[in-house]
């Protein structure tokens, strides 16, 4: 932990936006390429679906905007960068635009008015309009959930702070392939980027903010 104070000041978290990172069939369903072709167990991602659904429902009930992101690549891999090198099975398929693997899992489907940002890198800000959407919502902070904690979630969350958005990472609404990756990212966030909370703690903060 650093000496930096990231306590939740209601005056500084007046207009948060909830970011749901890559809760797609590819990463949160055992039939996705990640598990079937790469052999990576996606069970931890599947396990957080109910908690992420509760978060989304809370956001909608309390008037907090929700933005979803999805990882996707072109069939010809022109937008994939080094991804085919680090994940060779994706040269053959998976994560292709318009396919089942790219879709957000059925339990968490976005509403028609909720933005869905398609991205081609771990960091959801790179090459997308995510930052413009946040400014459009007049966001002062982001509440981040999704997968994988140490990759797409972590790079997006930490970059958000560099773009002027305060950060809350919900530790029970994010998952990696192993607990050690989650713990490492929580430590990194708390070392100088933002706050790590359980979702119920955030809900309680938001309900009580008017008393401050």
GROMACS .gro file of N, CA, C and O in nm, residues 28-80:
model
  212
   28UNK      N    1  -1.599  -1.646  -2.079
   28UNK     CA    2  -1.686  -1.682  -1.966
   28UNK      C    3  -1.780  -1.797  -2.002
   28UNK      O    4  -1.891  -1.806  -1.949
   29UNK      N    5  -1.736  -1.882  -2.092
   29UNK     CA    6  -1.813  -2.000  -2.130
   29UNK      C    7  -1.713  -2.110  -2.166
   29UNK      O    8  -1.617  -2.085  -2.239
   30UNK      N    9  -1.737  -2.228  -2.115
   30UNK     CA   10  -1.642  -2.338  -2.137
   30UNK      C   11  -1.631  -2.379  -2.284
   30UNK      O   12  -1.537  -2.449  -2.322
   31UNK      N   13  -1.725  -2.335  -2.369
   31UNK     CA   14  -1.720  -2.368  -2.511
   31UNK      C   15  -1.641  -2.266  -2.592
   31UNK      O   16  -1.628  -2.282  -2.714
   32UNK      N   17  -1.589  -2.163  -2.527
   32UNK     CA   18  -1.509  -2.064  -2.598
   32UNK      C   19  -1.371  -2.118  -2.631
   32UNK      O   20  -1.323  -2.217  -2.574
   33UNK      N   21  -1.304  -2.050  -2.724
   33UNK     CA   22  -1.172  -2.095  -2.767
   33UNK      C   23  -1.070  -2.090  -2.654
   33UNK      O   24  -0.976  -2.168  -2.652
   34UNK      N   25  -1.086  -1.998  -2.561
   34UNK     CA   26  -0.988  -1.984  -2.455
   34UNK      C   27  -0.970  -2.115  -2.379
   34UNK      O   28  -0.859  -2.155  -2.346
   35UNK      N   29  -1.082  -2.183  -2.351
   35UNK     CA   30  -1.073  -2.309  -2.280
   35UNK      C   31  -1.055  -2.427  -2.375
   35UNK      O   32  -0.971  -2.515  -2.353
   36UNK      N   33  -1.131  -2.428  -2.485
   36UNK     CA   34  -1.129  -2.545  -2.573
   36UNK      C   35  -0.999  -2.556  -2.653
   36UNK      O   36  -0.950  -2.667  -2.678
   37UNK      N   37  -0.942  -2.442  -2.694
   37UNK     CA   38  -0.823  -2.445  -2.779
   37UNK      C   39  -0.694  -2.414  -2.703
   37UNK      O   40  -0.587  -2.465  -2.737
   38UNK      N   41  -0.703  -2.326  -2.602
   38UNK     CA   42  -0.584  -2.289  -2.527
   38UNK      C   43  -0.571  -2.366  -2.396
   38UNK      O   44  -0.467  -2.361  -2.331
   39UNK      N   45  -0.679  -2.433  -2.356
   39UNK     CA   46  -0.675  -2.512  -2.234
   39UNK      C   47  -0.675  -2.430  -2.106
   39UNK      O   48  -0.636  -2.480  -2.000
   40UNK      N   49  -0.719  -2.305  -2.114
   40UNK     CA   50  -0.724  -2.220  -1.996
   40UNK      C   51  -0.862  -2.231  -1.932
   40UNK      O   52  -0.964  -2.205  -1.997
   41UNK      N   53  -0.866  -2.269  -1.807
   41UNK     CA   54  -0.991  -2.287  -1.734
   41UNK      C   55  -1.058  -2.152  -1.713
   41UNK      O   56  -1.000  -2.062  -1.651
   42UNK      N   57  -1.180  -2.137  -1.763
   42UNK     CA   58  -1.252  -2.010  -1.749
   42UNK      C   59  -1.351  -2.014  -1.634
   42UNK      O   60  -1.437  -1.926  -1.622
   43UNK      N   61  -1.336  -2.111  -1.548
   43UNK     CA   62  -1.431  -2.126  -1.437
   43UNK      C   63  -1.440  -2.006  -1.346
   43UNK      O   64  -1.549  -1.974  -1.296
   44UNK      N   65  -1.328  -1.938  -1.324
   44UNK     CA   66  -1.332  -1.821  -1.236
   44UNK      C   67  -1.413  -1.707  -1.299
   44UNK      O   68  -1.483  -1.633  -1.229
   45UNK      N   69  -1.405  -1.695  -1.432
   45UNK     CA   70  -1.485  -1.595  -1.500
   45UNK      C   71  -1.633  -1.628  -1.495
   45UNK      O   72  -1.718  -1.540  -1.477
   46UNK      N   73  -1.666  -1.755  -1.513
   46UNK     CA   74  -1.805  -1.798  -1.505
   46UNK      C   75  -1.861  -1.772  -1.365
   46UNK      O   76  -1.975  -1.728  -1.348
   47UNK      N   77  -1.778  -1.793  -1.265
   47UNK     CA   78  -1.824  -1.782  -1.126
   47UNK      C   79  -1.867  -1.641  -1.087
   47UNK      O   80  -1.952  -1.624  -0.999
   48UNK      N   81  -1.810  -1.539  -1.152
   48UNK     CA   82  -1.845  -1.402  -1.113
   48UNK      C   83  -1.968  -1.349  -1.186
   48UNK      O   84  -2.015  -1.238  -1.155
   49UNK      N   85  -2.021  -1.424  -1.282
   49UNK     CA   86  -2.136  -1.374  -1.358
   49UNK      C   87  -2.250  -1.328  -1.268
   49UNK      O   88  -2.304  -1.218  -1.289
   50UNK      N   89  -2.292  -1.405  -1.168
   50UNK     CA   90  -2.403  -1.357  -1.083
   50UNK      C   91  -2.372  -1.225  -1.012
   50UNK      O   92  -2.459  -1.138  -1.000
   51UNK      N   93  -2.249  -1.208  -0.966
   51UNK     CA   94  -2.215  -1.085  -0.895
   51UNK      C   95  -2.208  -0.967  -0.991
   51UNK      O   96  -2.247  -0.854  -0.956
   52UNK      N   97  -2.157  -0.992  -1.111
   52UNK     CA   98  -2.155  -0.884  -1.211
   52UNK      C   99  -2.298  -0.847  -1.251
   52UNK      O  100  -2.330  -0.729  -1.271
   53UNK      N  101  -2.384  -0.946  -1.259
   53UNK     CA  102  -2.525  -0.916  -1.290
   53UNK      C  103  -2.587  -0.830  -1.181
   53UNK      O  104  -2.660  -0.733  -1.210
   54UNK      N  105  -2.557  -0.860  -1.055
   54UNK     CA  106  -2.607  -0.778  -0.944
   54UNK      C  107  -2.555  -0.635  -0.956
   54UNK      O  108  -2.628  -0.538  -0.932
   55UNK      N  109  -2.428  -0.621  -0.992
   55UNK     CA  110  -2.370  -0.487  -1.012
   55UNK      C  111  -2.443  -0.412  -1.122
   55UNK      O  112  -2.478  -0.293  -1.105
   56UNK      N  113  -2.466  -0.477  -1.234
   56UNK     CA  114  -2.535  -0.411  -1.346
   56UNK      C  115  -2.676  -0.370  -1.305
   56UNK      O  116  -2.722  -0.259  -1.334
   57UNK      N  117  -2.745  -0.459  -1.236
   57UNK     CA  118  -2.882  -0.427  -1.191
   57UNK      C  119  -2.881  -0.310  -1.095
   57UNK      O  120  -2.967  -0.221  -1.101
   58UNK      N  121  -2.783  -0.307  -1.004
   58UNK     CA  122  -2.772  -0.195  -0.910
   58UNK      C  123  -2.748  -0.065  -0.986
   58UNK      O  124  -2.809   0.038  -0.956
   59UNK      N  125  -2.658  -0.069  -1.083
   59UNK     CA  126  -2.629   0.051  -1.161
   59UNK      C  127  -2.754   0.102  -1.232
   59UNK      O  128  -2.785   0.222  -1.228
   60UNK      N  129  -2.826   0.012  -1.295
   60UNK     CA  130  -2.946   0.053  -1.367
   60UNK      C  131  -3.051   0.110  -1.273
   60UNK      O  132  -3.116   0.211  -1.304
   61UNK      N  133  -3.068   0.048  -1.159
   61UNK     CA  134  -3.168   0.094  -1.062
   61UNK      C  135  -3.132   0.231  -1.004
   61UNK      O  136  -3.221   0.305  -0.961
   62UNK      N  137  -3.003   0.262  -1.001
   62UNK     CA  138  -2.958   0.386  -0.939
   62UNK      C  139  -2.913   0.491  -1.039
   62UNK      O  140  -2.851   0.590  -1.001
   63UNK      N  141  -2.942   0.469  -1.165
   63UNK     CA  142  -2.914   0.569  -1.267
   63UNK      C  143  -2.769   0.585  -1.303
   63UNK      O  144  -2.729   0.690  -1.357
   64UNK      N  145  -2.686   0.481  -1.279
   64UNK     CA  146  -2.545   0.487  -1.317
   64UNK      C  147  -2.528   0.429  -1.457
   64UNK      O  148  -2.573   0.317  -1.483
   65UNK      N  149  -2.464   0.501  -1.546
   65UNK     CA  150  -2.442   0.447  -1.681
   65UNK      C  151  -2.356   0.321  -1.677
   65UNK      O  152  -2.268   0.306  -1.592
   66UNK      N  153  -2.383   0.232  -1.771
   66UNK     CA  154  -2.306   0.109  -1.786
   66UNK      C  155  -2.251   0.103  -1.928
   66UNK      O  156  -2.326   0.121  -2.025
   67UNK      N  157  -2.121   0.078  -1.939
   67UNK     CA  158  -2.057   0.059  -2.069
   67UNK      C  159  -1.994  -0.079  -2.071
   67UNK      O  160  -1.927  -0.120  -1.975
   68UNK      N  161  -2.016  -0.152  -2.177
   68UNK     CA  162  -1.958  -0.285  -2.195
   68UNK      C  163  -1.844  -0.278  -2.296
   68UNK      O  164  -1.849  -0.200  -2.391
   69UNK      N  165  -1.743  -0.362  -2.277
   69UNK     CA  166  -1.640  -0.377  -2.380
   69UNK      C  167  -1.635  -0.522  -2.426
   69UNK      O  168  -1.672  -0.614  -2.352
   70UNK      N  169  -1.587  -0.540  -2.551
   70UNK     CA  170  -1.571  -0.674  -2.607
   70UNK      C  171  -1.439  -0.679  -2.685
   70UNK      O  172  -1.409  -0.590  -2.764
   71UNK      N  173  -1.365  -0.784  -2.664
   71UNK     CA  174  -1.244  -0.808  -2.742
   71UNK      C  175  -1.284  -0.874  -2.873
   71UNK      O  176  -1.361  -0.972  -2.874
   72UNK      N  177  -1.233  -0.823  -2.984
   72UNK     CA  178  -1.266  -0.880  -3.113
   72UNK      C  179  -1.152  -0.854  -3.211
   72UNK      O  180  -1.080  -0.755  -3.197
   73UNK      N  181  -1.136  -0.944  -3.307
   73UNK     CA  182  -1.033  -0.926  -3.410
   73UNK      C  183  -1.090  -0.962  -3.547
   73UNK      O  184  -1.184  -1.040  -3.558
   74UNK      N  185  -1.031  -0.904  -3.651
   74UNK     CA  186  -1.074  -0.930  -3.787
   74UNK      C  187  -1.032  -1.071  -3.829
   74UNK      O  188  -0.931  -1.125  -3.782
   75UNK      N  189  -1.107  -1.132  -3.920
   75UNK     CA  190  -1.066  -1.265  -3.971
   75UNK      C  191  -0.927  -1.267  -4.032
   75UNK      O  192  -0.857  -1.368  -4.024
   76UNK      N  193  -0.885  -1.154  -4.094
   76UNK     CA  194  -0.752  -1.149  -4.156
   76UNK      C  195  -0.642  -1.106  -4.058
   76UNK      O  196  -0.525  -1.094  -4.096
   77UNK      N  197  -0.680  -1.082  -3.934
   77UNK     CA  198  -0.586  -1.050  -3.825
   77UNK      C  199  -0.514  -0.917  -3.842
   77UNK      O  200  -0.417  -0.888  -3.771
   78UNK      N  201  -0.559  -0.832  -3.934
   78UNK     CA  202  -0.490  -0.706  -3.957
   78UNK      C  203  -0.492  -0.614  -3.835
   78UNK      O  204  -0.404  -0.528  -3.821
   79UNK      N  205  -0.591  -0.629  -3.749
   79UNK     CA  206  -0.602  -0.543  -3.632
   79UNK      C  207  -0.557  -0.614  -3.503
   79UNK      O  208  -0.574  -0.562  -3.394
   80UNK      N  209  -0.498  -0.731  -3.517
   80UNK     CA  210  -0.470  -0.815  -3.400
   80UNK      C  211  -0.337  -0.787  -3.333
   80UNK      O  212  -0.312  -0.835  -3.223
   0.00000   0.00000   0.00000
